[in-house]
Structures are given as C-alpha cells and as structure tokens.
Amino acid sequence: MTAFIGLTGGIASGKSTVAARFRELGVTVVDADALAREVVAKGTDGLAEIVKAFGADVLDADGALDRKKLGAIVFDDDDARRTLERITHPRIAALSMQRMAAVAASGAPYGLYEAALLVEKGTHRTMNGLVVVAVSPEVQLARVMSRDGLDEASARARLAAQMPLEDKLAAATWTIWNDADLATLRARVDEVHRAILASLATSV
Ligand code: ATP
C-alpha cells in the first residue's frame, strides 16, 4: 500500500528545494500551495464562486484572481475569510484526494504532501509520517532577508509569527537539517528517502 508522508518546515527552511530533490528521486510531491492556486485558476468554478461572493473587483485585467486584492479584503474580516475558505477548502481537499489516489494507483511506495502549515493544522496526524525541514534561527533569518529583500526587523517579525521550530521537530518522523550548502542538503534528502523506503519495507 502507498504511504502518504507530510513534508513541512518553517518559512524559507528549504521545503521547495527538498521537494525538488525528492521529485528527482521519482517521488510524487503534492504541493498544497499549488493546489490552492489551481482551484481558483482562470476558468474554474472556484474562481466563479469567488467572483459571486466578492465581486469582479478581485480580478485583474486578464480575468485572473488578483490575490493581493482578495488578501486585502479577507485580511481583517473573519466573515469574508470564512466565506473564502468555504469556497476553497473543499475544492483543495477534493483535488488533493484525487492527486493522492493517482499516486496510490501508480503503485509508488510513498507520496509526499508538502504544506507550510501541516503541524499547525494537525494534518500530519492523518498521515503515515512527517518530514520536517529545519534551519537554525540565524540561517533562517539570513535566508529570509536575502530571498525576500527584507531588513532584519521585518524578517524577525515574520519569523516571530511562526510556530516554534521545536513544536514541528517534536512531530517529525524524519528531520532534514538545512544549515549547510545545497550539496549537503541533496545528500541528506537521498538519505531520508532511503530511510523512508526502509521503514516502509519493515512495516509491511
Ligand atoms: P517558503 O515556504 O518560505 O516559500 P521554502 O521552505 O520552500 O520557503 P526554499 O524556497 O526551498 O524554502 O528555500 C528558501 C531560500 O533559501 C531559497 O532562496 C533557496 O534557494 C535558499 N536555500 C535553500 N536551501 C539552501 C542551502 N542549503 N544553501 C543556500 N541557500 C539555500
């Protein structure tokens, strides 16, 4: 049976980079962010529902969703946020079930589900294991500053809003530390891939 394993980590910890290496190893990674974009893409009934609820002002000149405009509407309005979630959440859930069913049908030993807020939402408890990508606070600060072009105070504020790393580590089945260079990261992903396969082989 195909196992489903979560992949998570804090902001700029290296989740996408790790996911890319797992894909190179032949593992299907279902990306929650990508699904969230897909269910409101141009031409979807999800986008039609959003326009019905919030008006055509949330569209850009091309008729695609202007995520900034929608974000500004739901930012400090709980009712609006709940309305949006009632539209998107069931669609994201359905699409992720569909993607995971495809992984299971392929006979792969396991598939990964990458999401930033897995532990926060408790989703990892519904899965067969959890990979956490971790970085030490100084490295994380430096990567957030350089990737997002933020000054130190803004980067620190963004990090302070996150769930503490210890809480994610406590939920981890496998941890990938990403303080070193990219070659080290790749090697560690390969190691964890082998460890996952070995654990599945012994659990059947
Ligand atoms: P987020 O969820 O915040 O979008 P993420 O967890 O998916 O981020 P990545 O996008 O993979 O993280 O990496 C964050 C940034 O750090 C990227 O600019 C990436 O190129 C860089 N990075 C990741 N790992 C390393 C590394 N080992 N050495 C140097 N740079 C790295």
Tab-separated table of C-alpha atoms and ligand atoms in Angstrom:
chain	number	residue	atom	x	y	z
A	1	MET	CA	0.000	0.000	0.000
A	2	THR	CA	1.177	3.510	-0.791
A	3	ALA	CA	2.142	5.570	2.246
A	4	PHE	CA	1.466	9.304	2.467
A	5	ILE	CA	4.058	11.357	4.230
A	6	GLY	CA	3.927	15.041	5.084
A	7	LEU	CA	6.687	17.491	4.194
A	8	THR	CA	6.844	20.740	6.098
A	9	GLY	CA	9.124	23.294	7.698
A	10	GLY	CA	9.207	26.966	8.585
A	11	ILE	CA	9.433	29.888	6.200
A	12	ALA	CA	12.491	29.714	3.890
A	13	SER	CA	13.611	26.478	5.546
A	14	GLY	CA	14.114	24.807	2.169
A	15	LYS	CA	10.862	22.861	1.624
A	16	SER	CA	10.677	23.609	-2.116
A	17	THR	CA	14.342	22.759	-2.597
A	18	VAL	CA	13.867	19.488	-0.716
A	19	ALA	CA	10.671	18.725	-2.677
A	20	ALA	CA	12.561	19.251	-5.944
A	21	ARG	CA	15.180	16.680	-4.905
A	22	PHE	CA	12.510	14.150	-3.883
A	23	ARG	CA	10.940	14.632	-7.323
A	24	GLU	CA	14.310	13.917	-8.933
A	25	LEU	CA	14.317	10.680	-6.953
A	26	GLY	CA	10.970	9.792	-8.564
A	27	VAL	CA	8.729	10.645	-5.611
A	28	THR	CA	5.450	12.440	-6.354
A	29	VAL	CA	5.095	15.567	-4.232
A	30	VAL	CA	1.613	17.041	-3.935
A	31	ASP	CA	2.100	20.735	-3.202
A	32	ALA	CA	-0.691	22.303	-1.115
A	33	ASP	CA	0.190	25.818	-2.325
A	34	ALA	CA	-0.042	24.742	-5.949
A	35	LEU	CA	-3.431	23.099	-5.299
A	36	ALA	CA	-4.655	26.296	-3.627
A	37	ARG	CA	-3.735	28.230	-6.771
A	38	GLU	CA	-5.183	25.573	-9.066
A	39	VAL	CA	-8.691	25.602	-7.526
A	40	VAL	CA	-9.043	29.342	-8.202
A	41	ALA	CA	-7.277	29.441	-11.575
A	42	LYS	CA	-8.902	31.239	-14.507
A	43	GLY	CA	-11.893	29.294	-15.836
A	44	THR	CA	-12.513	27.245	-12.662
A	45	ASP	CA	-15.830	27.122	-10.855
A	46	GLY	CA	-13.839	28.038	-7.730
A	47	LEU	CA	-12.982	31.411	-9.258
A	48	ALA	CA	-16.599	31.872	-10.405
A	49	GLU	CA	-17.755	31.332	-6.806
A	50	ILE	CA	-15.224	33.865	-5.545
A	51	VAL	CA	-16.456	36.473	-8.026
A	52	LYS	CA	-20.047	35.716	-6.949
A	53	ALA	CA	-19.095	36.252	-3.293
A	54	PHE	CA	-16.656	39.179	-3.554
A	55	GLY	CA	-17.402	40.853	-6.867
A	56	ALA	CA	-15.444	41.158	-10.110
A	57	ASP	CA	-13.127	43.715	-8.475
A	58	VAL	CA	-10.984	40.828	-7.226
A	59	LEU	CA	-9.997	40.022	-10.828
A	60	ASP	CA	-7.016	41.530	-12.604
A	61	ALA	CA	-7.076	42.921	-16.149
A	62	ASP	CA	-6.669	39.387	-17.585
A	63	GLY	CA	-9.612	37.985	-15.621
A	64	ALA	CA	-7.359	36.027	-13.256
A	65	LEU	CA	-7.647	36.269	-9.482
A	66	ASP	CA	-5.760	39.218	-8.032
A	67	ARG	CA	-4.565	37.534	-4.856
A	68	LYS	CA	-3.380	40.811	-3.327
A	69	LYS	CA	-6.820	42.407	-3.671
A	70	LEU	CA	-8.566	39.357	-2.266
A	71	GLY	CA	-5.984	39.147	0.510
A	72	ALA	CA	-6.687	42.767	1.476
A	73	ILE	CA	-10.428	42.007	1.711
A	74	VAL	CA	-10.102	38.914	3.916
A	75	PHE	CA	-7.117	40.131	5.963
A	76	ASP	CA	-9.077	41.631	8.866
A	77	ASP	CA	-12.574	40.357	8.105
A	78	ASP	CA	-13.306	36.963	9.660
A	79	ASP	CA	-16.627	36.530	7.848
A	80	ALA	CA	-15.019	37.221	4.484
A	81	ARG	CA	-12.184	34.818	5.301
A	82	ARG	CA	-14.662	32.096	6.265
A	83	THR	CA	-16.613	32.673	3.057
A	84	LEU	CA	-13.406	32.308	1.072
A	85	GLU	CA	-12.436	29.155	2.965
A	86	ARG	CA	-15.886	27.642	2.362
A	87	ILE	CA	-15.168	28.036	-1.347
A	88	THR	CA	-11.538	26.933	-1.440
A	89	HIS	CA	-11.109	24.310	1.306
A	90	PRO	CA	-13.468	21.616	-0.040
A	91	ARG	CA	-12.005	22.065	-3.518
A	92	ILE	CA	-8.431	21.805	-2.258
A	93	ALA	CA	-9.357	18.721	-0.227
A	94	ALA	CA	-11.028	17.071	-3.223
A	95	LEU	CA	-8.110	17.820	-5.515
A	96	SER	CA	-5.550	16.552	-3.022
A	97	MET	CA	-7.543	13.311	-2.572
A	98	GLN	CA	-7.591	12.954	-6.358
A	99	ARG	CA	-3.813	13.512	-6.599
A	100	MET	CA	-3.095	11.066	-3.790
A	101	ALA	CA	-5.388	8.483	-5.333
A	102	ALA	CA	-3.336	8.803	-8.524
A	103	VAL	CA	-0.125	8.219	-6.553
A	104	ALA	CA	-1.690	5.164	-4.905
A	105	ALA	CA	-2.880	3.857	-8.285
A	106	SER	CA	0.674	4.195	-9.628
A	107	GLY	CA	1.825	1.676	-7.018
A	108	ALA	CA	4.527	4.018	-5.679
A	109	PRO	CA	5.783	3.069	-2.212
A	110	TYR	CA	5.038	6.547	-0.944
A	111	GLY	CA	3.972	10.062	-1.904
A	112	LEU	CA	4.700	13.352	-0.168
A	113	TYR	CA	2.250	16.084	0.751
A	114	GLU	CA	4.068	19.419	1.057
A	115	ALA	CA	2.386	22.156	3.069
A	116	ALA	CA	3.638	25.002	5.245
A	117	LEU	CA	1.008	24.596	7.968
A	118	LEU	CA	0.758	20.815	8.364
A	119	VAL	CA	1.630	20.671	12.048
A	120	GLU	CA	-0.323	23.862	12.830
A	121	LYS	CA	-3.454	22.253	11.379
A	122	GLY	CA	-2.745	18.768	12.752
A	123	THR	CA	-2.880	17.283	9.229
A	124	HIS	CA	0.302	15.281	9.874
A	125	ARG	CA	-1.692	13.095	12.284
A	126	THR	CA	-3.702	11.759	9.346
A	127	MET	CA	-0.520	10.736	7.525
A	128	ASN	CA	1.966	7.871	7.745
A	129	GLY	CA	4.887	10.034	8.781
A	130	LEU	CA	6.303	13.532	8.647
A	131	VAL	CA	9.489	15.018	7.194
A	132	VAL	CA	10.443	18.352	8.768
A	133	VAL	CA	12.971	20.643	7.095
A	134	ALA	CA	14.750	22.613	9.809
A	135	VAL	CA	17.194	25.513	9.891
A	136	SER	CA	18.769	27.236	12.828
A	137	PRO	CA	17.390	30.725	13.605
A	138	GLU	CA	20.440	32.672	12.309
A	139	VAL	CA	20.493	30.832	8.977
A	140	GLN	CA	16.730	31.218	8.601
A	141	LEU	CA	16.956	34.952	9.293
A	142	ALA	CA	19.713	35.389	6.704
A	143	ARG	CA	17.789	33.392	4.045
A	144	VAL	CA	14.524	35.263	4.640
A	145	MET	CA	16.355	38.605	4.404
A	146	SER	CA	18.160	37.711	1.205
A	147	ARG	CA	15.288	35.895	-0.531
A	148	ASP	CA	12.562	38.407	0.326
A	149	GLY	CA	14.733	41.533	0.345
A	150	LEU	CA	13.715	42.368	3.926
A	151	ASP	CA	15.586	44.303	6.589
A	152	GLU	CA	16.413	42.480	9.800
A	153	ALA	CA	13.480	43.874	11.830
A	154	SER	CA	10.866	42.898	9.200
A	155	ALA	CA	12.415	39.455	8.778
A	156	ARG	CA	12.435	38.922	12.559
A	157	ALA	CA	8.772	39.977	12.765
A	158	ARG	CA	7.871	37.451	10.092
A	159	LEU	CA	9.745	34.669	11.895
A	160	ALA	CA	8.182	35.578	15.247
A	161	ALA	CA	4.711	34.930	13.794
A	162	GLN	CA	5.646	31.288	13.070
A	163	MET	CA	5.059	28.169	15.134
A	164	PRO	CA	8.264	27.444	17.108
A	165	LEU	CA	10.559	25.001	15.312
A	166	GLU	CA	10.684	22.755	18.419
A	167	ASP	CA	6.953	22.040	18.031
A	168	LYS	CA	7.490	20.930	14.441
A	169	LEU	CA	10.544	18.873	15.375
A	170	ALA	CA	8.529	17.151	18.101
A	171	ALA	CA	6.093	15.964	15.405
A	172	ALA	CA	8.803	14.859	12.944
A	173	THR	CA	9.463	11.272	11.922
A	174	TRP	CA	12.476	12.399	9.859
A	175	THR	CA	14.303	15.709	10.177
A	176	ILE	CA	16.340	17.315	7.400
A	177	TRP	CA	18.675	19.984	8.780
A	178	ASN	CA	19.417	22.582	6.121
A	179	ASP	CA	22.112	24.825	7.627
A	180	ALA	CA	24.851	23.744	5.222
A	181	ASP	CA	25.180	24.006	1.429
A	182	LEU	CA	22.909	22.617	-1.273
A	183	ALA	CA	25.087	19.567	-1.951
A	184	THR	CA	24.804	18.591	1.713
A	185	LEU	CA	21.042	19.089	1.532
A	186	ARG	CA	20.738	16.840	-1.518
A	187	ALA	CA	22.748	14.122	0.165
A	188	ARG	CA	20.556	14.345	3.258
A	189	VAL	CA	17.357	14.117	1.171
A	190	ASP	CA	18.743	10.988	-0.508
A	191	GLU	CA	19.455	9.536	2.927
A	192	VAL	CA	15.944	10.290	4.194
A	193	HIS	CA	14.440	8.822	1.008
A	194	ARG	CA	16.314	5.579	1.715
A	195	ALA	CA	15.241	5.679	5.369
A	196	ILE	CA	11.586	6.126	4.372
A	197	LEU	CA	11.791	3.199	1.936
A	198	ALA	CA	13.474	1.057	4.590
A	199	SER	CA	10.834	1.911	7.183
A	200	LEU	CA	8.051	1.031	4.744
A	201	ALA	CA	9.728	-2.243	3.866
A	202	THR	CA	9.816	-3.240	7.539
A	203	SER	CA	6.284	-2.045	8.319
A	204	VAL	CA	4.507	-4.339	5.826
B	1	ATP	P1	8.821	29.228	1.711
B	1	ATP	O1	7.867	28.210	2.256
B	1	ATP	O2	9.096	30.337	2.682
B	1	ATP	O3	8.428	29.743	0.361
B	1	ATP	P2	10.752	27.067	1.415
B	1	ATP	O4	10.732	26.443	2.763
B	1	ATP	O5	10.052	26.340	0.312
B	1	ATP	O6	10.269	28.567	1.501
B	1	ATP	P3	13.009	27.265	-0.347
B	1	ATP	O7	12.261	28.148	-1.291
B	1	ATP	O8	13.336	25.894	-0.780
B	1	ATP	O9	12.279	27.259	1.074
B	1	ATP	O10	14.368	27.969	0.118
B	1	ATP	C1	14.360	29.306	0.635
B	1	ATP	C2	15.519	30.093	0.064
B	1	ATP	O11	16.747	29.590	0.584
B	1	ATP	C3	15.629	29.976	-1.454
B	1	ATP	O12	16.101	31.199	-1.943
B	1	ATP	C4	16.643	28.853	-1.645
B	1	ATP	O13	17.335	28.961	-2.856
B	1	ATP	C5	17.572	29.093	-0.456
B	1	ATP	N1	18.204	27.859	0.044
B	1	ATP	C6	17.582	26.717	0.425
B	1	ATP	N2	18.473	25.821	0.881
B	1	ATP	C7	19.672	26.398	0.792
B	1	ATP	C8	21.017	25.987	1.101
B	1	ATP	N3	21.272	24.778	1.645
B	1	ATP	N4	22.012	26.846	0.866
B	1	ATP	C9	21.758	28.083	0.356
B	1	ATP	N5	20.544	28.550	0.038
B	1	ATP	C10	19.509	27.721	0.250
